[in-house]
Amino acid sequence: MSERVALSIAEGVAQVRLNRPDKMNALDNAMLEAIAQTGETLRARRDVRAVLLSGEGRAFCAGIDIASFGQGFPDLLPRRFGNSNLFQHAAMLWQDLPMPVIAAVHGACFGGGLQIALGADIRIASPDATLSLMEIKWGLVPDMGAFALTRGLVRSDVLRELAYTGRTVDAAEAQAIGLVTRMAPDAHAAALEMARTIASRNPDAIRHAKQLAGLAEDAERAAILQAESLAQADILGQPNQREAVAAEMAKRPPRFMD
């Protein structure tokens, strides 16, 4: 994996660290490409059951490294990744992965960094975390998926205020308005514990649950109900589901197949 992103995998949990601590993990082109590469690696790994996303050093991610694009403006219109450009893909890919992604947020989580965190299924913030959609300070709009990723999380008027002002919020306010799921004294430790718990569950059910959760944000009720039934029919009686029952009855750890 590129030096810009550190990846380690153990016991079903992939730990992904943005790894440019001297720049507070600011996003340059090399970082964005490394994130995209990491996504492709994870998508192909059947043994990965949960992902922990974090930042090395004193920040999660300070956002786009404006200086690194000083030679000219990037072309944002090509859709290299389905319906996303490279910048958007760095945030959206976490939602598109089949396994749950938990972001551990500490320190600065600004602009593109916040949008990457919003791509995770769950965000756990340390008390020192500060979050901002600060693109307006550069005369820009949030354009890495913010308006799609905050649906169902943040009220429309609150999102508008954050996008119009670039105001920074602390972890407690971020939890109150829906930007983060909860706070923990050590966000990384709490996120790792959650990831290990998820990795100990039936991976077939977890992947279907993520698909259903994504569908629930946009689909009509009939489509959601049908998808639930199809998912359950696909899980019932399969080896991992039978193992979940056997392990629960025997009061032992389950042994699931990848």
mmCIF file with all atom_site columns, N, CA, C and O in Angstrom, residues 189-210:
data_model
loop_
_atom_site.group_PDB
_atom_site.id
_atom_site.type_symbol
_atom_site.label_atom_id
_atom_site.label_alt_id
_atom_site.label_comp_id
_atom_site.label_asym_id
_atom_site.label_entity_id
_atom_site.label_seq_id
_atom_site.pdbx_PDB_ins_code
_atom_site.Cartn_x
_atom_site.Cartn_y
_atom_site.Cartn_z
_atom_site.occupancy
_atom_site.B_iso_or_equiv
_atom_site.pdbx_formal_charge
_atom_site.auth_seq_id
_atom_site.auth_comp_id
_atom_site.auth_asym_id
_atom_site.auth_atom_id
_atom_site.pdbx_PDB_model_num
ATOM 1  N N  . ALA A 1 189 ? -9.634  3.404   20.303 1.00 0.00 ? 189 ALA A N  1
ATOM 2  C CA . ALA A 1 189 ? -9.866  2.187   21.084 1.00 0.00 ? 189 ALA A CA 1
ATOM 3  C C  . ALA A 1 189 ? -11.333 1.778   21.028 1.00 0.00 ? 189 ALA A C  1
ATOM 4  O O  . ALA A 1 189 ? -11.662 0.583   20.889 1.00 0.00 ? 189 ALA A O  1
ATOM 5  N N  . ALA A 1 190 ? -12.235 2.746   21.128 1.00 0.00 ? 190 ALA A N  1
ATOM 6  C CA . ALA A 1 190 ? -13.665 2.446   21.076 1.00 0.00 ? 190 ALA A CA 1
ATOM 7  C C  . ALA A 1 190 ? -14.058 1.923   19.700 1.00 0.00 ? 190 ALA A C  1
ATOM 8  O O  . ALA A 1 190 ? -14.865 0.986   19.580 1.00 0.00 ? 190 ALA A O  1
ATOM 9  N N  . ALA A 1 191 ? -13.501 2.513   18.651 1.00 0.00 ? 191 ALA A N  1
ATOM 10 C CA . ALA A 1 191 ? -13.809 2.068   17.295 1.00 0.00 ? 191 ALA A CA 1
ATOM 11 C C  . ALA A 1 191 ? -13.256 0.673   17.042 1.00 0.00 ? 191 ALA A C  1
ATOM 12 O O  . ALA A 1 191 ? -13.905 -0.157  16.391 1.00 0.00 ? 191 ALA A O  1
ATOM 13 N N  . LEU A 1 192 ? -12.067 0.381   17.570 1.00 0.00 ? 192 LEU A N  1
ATOM 14 C CA . LEU A 1 192 ? -11.486 -0.944  17.396 1.00 0.00 ? 192 LEU A CA 1
ATOM 15 C C  . LEU A 1 192 ? -12.320 -1.993  18.122 1.00 0.00 ? 192 LEU A C  1
ATOM 16 O O  . LEU A 1 192 ? -12.568 -3.087  17.589 1.00 0.00 ? 192 LEU A O  1
ATOM 17 N N  . GLU A 1 193 ? -12.782 -1.673  19.319 1.00 0.00 ? 193 GLU A N  1
ATOM 18 C CA . GLU A 1 193 ? -13.644 -2.606  20.052 1.00 0.00 ? 193 GLU A CA 1
ATOM 19 C C  . GLU A 1 193 ? -14.926 -2.886  19.272 1.00 0.00 ? 193 GLU A C  1
ATOM 20 O O  . GLU A 1 193 ? -15.365 -4.037  19.164 1.00 0.00 ? 193 GLU A O  1
ATOM 21 N N  . MET A 1 194 ? -15.521 -1.838  18.713 1.00 0.00 ? 194 MET A N  1
ATOM 22 C CA . MET A 1 194 ? -16.740 -2.025  17.926 1.00 0.00 ? 194 MET A CA 1
ATOM 23 C C  . MET A 1 194 ? -16.467 -2.843  16.678 1.00 0.00 ? 194 MET A C  1
ATOM 24 O O  . MET A 1 194 ? -17.250 -3.735  16.317 1.00 0.00 ? 194 MET A O  1
ATOM 25 N N  . ALA A 1 195 ? -15.351 -2.558  15.995 1.00 0.00 ? 195 ALA A N  1
ATOM 26 C CA . ALA A 1 195 ? -15.009 -3.307  14.792 1.00 0.00 ? 195 ALA A CA 1
ATOM 27 C C  . ALA A 1 195 ? -14.808 -4.785  15.099 1.00 0.00 ? 195 ALA A C  1
ATOM 28 O O  . ALA A 1 195 ? -15.245 -5.657  14.325 1.00 0.00 ? 195 ALA A O  1
ATOM 29 N N  . ARG A 1 196 ? -14.168 -5.083  16.219 1.00 0.00 ? 196 ARG A N  1
ATOM 30 C CA . ARG A 1 196 ? -13.963 -6.483  16.588 1.00 0.00 ? 196 ARG A CA 1
ATOM 31 C C  . ARG A 1 196 ? -15.286 -7.166  16.923 1.00 0.00 ? 196 ARG A C  1
ATOM 32 O O  . ARG A 1 196 ? -15.478 -8.353  16.611 1.00 0.00 ? 196 ARG A O  1
ATOM 33 N N  . THR A 1 197 ? -16.200 -6.426  17.553 1.00 0.00 ? 197 THR A N  1
ATOM 34 C CA . THR A 1 197 ? -17.525 -6.988  17.826 1.00 0.00 ? 197 THR A CA 1
ATOM 35 C C  . THR A 1 197 ? -18.243 -7.310  16.532 1.00 0.00 ? 197 THR A C  1
ATOM 36 O O  . THR A 1 197 ? -18.808 -8.404  16.373 1.00 0.00 ? 197 THR A O  1
ATOM 37 N N  . ILE A 1 198 ? -18.234 -6.387  15.583 1.00 0.00 ? 198 ILE A N  1
ATOM 38 C CA . ILE A 1 198 ? -18.876 -6.623  14.298 1.00 0.00 ? 198 ILE A CA 1
ATOM 39 C C  . ILE A 1 198 ? -18.229 -7.802  13.584 1.00 0.00 ? 198 ILE A C  1
ATOM 40 O O  . ILE A 1 198 ? -18.920 -8.648  12.998 1.00 0.00 ? 198 ILE A O  1
ATOM 41 N N  . ALA A 1 199 ? -16.896 -7.888  13.651 1.00 0.00 ? 199 ALA A N  1
ATOM 42 C CA . ALA A 1 199 ? -16.182 -8.974  12.983 1.00 0.00 ? 199 ALA A CA 1
ATOM 43 C C  . ALA A 1 199 ? -16.502 -10.331 13.590 1.00 0.00 ? 199 ALA A C  1
ATOM 44 O O  . ALA A 1 199 ? -16.272 -11.357 12.951 1.00 0.00 ? 199 ALA A O  1
ATOM 45 N N  . SER A 1 200 ? -17.040 -10.350 14.806 1.00 0.00 ? 200 SER A N  1
ATOM 46 C CA . SER A 1 200 ? -17.388 -11.614 15.460 1.00 0.00 ? 200 SER A CA 1
ATOM 47 C C  . SER A 1 200 ? -18.795 -12.087 15.102 1.00 0.00 ? 200 SER A C  1
ATOM 48 O O  . SER A 1 200 ? -19.204 -13.170 15.527 1.00 0.00 ? 200 SER A O  1
ATOM 49 N N  . ARG A 1 201 ? -19.540 -11.315 14.316 1.00 0.00 ? 201 ARG A N  1
ATOM 50 C CA . ARG A 1 201 ? -20.909 -11.661 13.934 1.00 0.00 ? 201 ARG A CA 1
ATOM 51 C C  . ARG A 1 201 ? -20.922 -12.342 12.564 1.00 0.00 ? 201 ARG A C  1
ATOM 52 O O  . ARG A 1 201 ? -19.943 -12.305 11.820 1.00 0.00 ? 201 ARG A O  1
ATOM 53 N N  . ASN A 1 202 ? -22.057 -12.937 12.234 1.00 0.00 ? 202 ASN A N  1
ATOM 54 C CA . ASN A 1 202 ? -22.218 -13.604 10.940 1.00 0.00 ? 202 ASN A CA 1
ATOM 55 C C  . ASN A 1 202 ? -21.925 -12.608 9.820  1.00 0.00 ? 202 ASN A C  1
ATOM 56 O O  . ASN A 1 202 ? -22.678 -11.651 9.622  1.00 0.00 ? 202 ASN A O  1
ATOM 57 N N  . PRO A 1 203 ? -20.845 -12.796 9.058  1.00 0.00 ? 203 PRO A N  1
ATOM 58 C CA . PRO A 1 203 ? -20.489 -11.812 8.030  1.00 0.00 ? 203 PRO A CA 1
ATOM 59 C C  . PRO A 1 203 ? -21.530 -11.701 6.932  1.00 0.00 ? 203 PRO A C  1
ATOM 60 O O  . PRO A 1 203 ? -21.672 -10.639 6.311  1.00 0.00 ? 203 PRO A O  1
ATOM 61 N N  . ASP A 1 204 ? -22.256 -12.778 6.665  1.00 0.00 ? 204 ASP A N  1
ATOM 62 C CA . ASP A 1 204 ? -23.306 -12.711 5.654  1.00 0.00 ? 204 ASP A CA 1
ATOM 63 C C  . ASP A 1 204 ? -24.407 -11.748 6.094  1.00 0.00 ? 204 ASP A C  1
ATOM 64 O O  . ASP A 1 204 ? -24.882 -10.917 5.312  1.00 0.00 ? 204 ASP A O  1
ATOM 65 N N  . ALA A 1 205 ? -24.813 -11.853 7.353  1.00 0.00 ? 205 ALA A N  1
ATOM 66 C CA . ALA A 1 205 ? -25.864 -10.975 7.873  1.00 0.00 ? 205 ALA A CA 1
ATOM 67 C C  . ALA A 1 205 ? -25.388 -9.531  7.941  1.00 0.00 ? 205 ALA A C  1
ATOM 68 O O  . ALA A 1 205 ? -26.142 -8.605  7.627  1.00 0.00 ? 205 ALA A O  1
ATOM 69 N N  . ILE A 1 206 ? -24.137 -9.321  8.325  1.00 0.00 ? 206 ILE A N  1
ATOM 70 C CA . ILE A 1 206 ? -23.603 -7.957  8.424  1.00 0.00 ? 206 ILE A CA 1
ATOM 71 C C  . ILE A 1 206 ? -23.593 -7.282  7.059  1.00 0.00 ? 206 ILE A C  1
ATOM 72 O O  . ILE A 1 206 ? -24.000 -6.119  6.908  1.00 0.00 ? 206 ILE A O  1
ATOM 73 N N  . ARG A 1 207 ? -23.166 -7.998  6.032  1.00 0.00 ? 207 ARG A N  1
ATOM 74 C CA . ARG A 1 207 ? -23.098 -7.392  4.699  1.00 0.00 ? 207 ARG A CA 1
ATOM 75 C C  . ARG A 1 207 ? -24.502 -7.080  4.174  1.00 0.00 ? 207 ARG A C  1
ATOM 76 O O  . ARG A 1 207 ? -24.718 -6.035  3.562  1.00 0.00 ? 207 ARG A O  1
ATOM 77 N N  . HIS A 1 208 ? -25.440 -7.974  4.420  1.00 0.00 ? 208 HIS A N  1
ATOM 78 C CA . HIS A 1 208 ? -26.811 -7.698  4.008  1.00 0.00 ? 208 HIS A CA 1
ATOM 79 C C  . HIS A 1 208 ? -27.377 -6.515  4.794  1.00 0.00 ? 208 HIS A C  1
ATOM 80 O O  . HIS A 1 208 ? -28.113 -5.689  4.243  1.00 0.00 ? 208 HIS A O  1
ATOM 81 N N  . ALA A 1 209 ? -27.065 -6.434  6.088  1.00 0.00 ? 209 ALA A N  1
ATOM 82 C CA . ALA A 1 209 ? -27.567 -5.322  6.906  1.00 0.00 ? 209 ALA A CA 1
ATOM 83 C C  . ALA A 1 209 ? -27.048 -3.992  6.381  1.00 0.00 ? 209 ALA A C  1
ATOM 84 O O  . ALA A 1 209 ? -27.785 -2.991  6.361  1.00 0.00 ? 209 ALA A O  1
ATOM 85 N N  . LYS A 1 210 ? -25.795 -3.948  5.929  1.00 0.00 ? 210 LYS A N  1
ATOM 86 C CA . LYS A 1 210 ? -25.256 -2.704  5.376  1.00 0.00 ? 210 LYS A CA 1
ATOM 87 C C  . LYS A 1 210 ? -25.979 -2.334  4.087  1.00 0.00 ? 210 LYS A C  1
ATOM 88 O O  . LYS A 1 210 ? -26.304 -1.159  3.858  1.00 0.00 ? 210 LYS A O  1
#
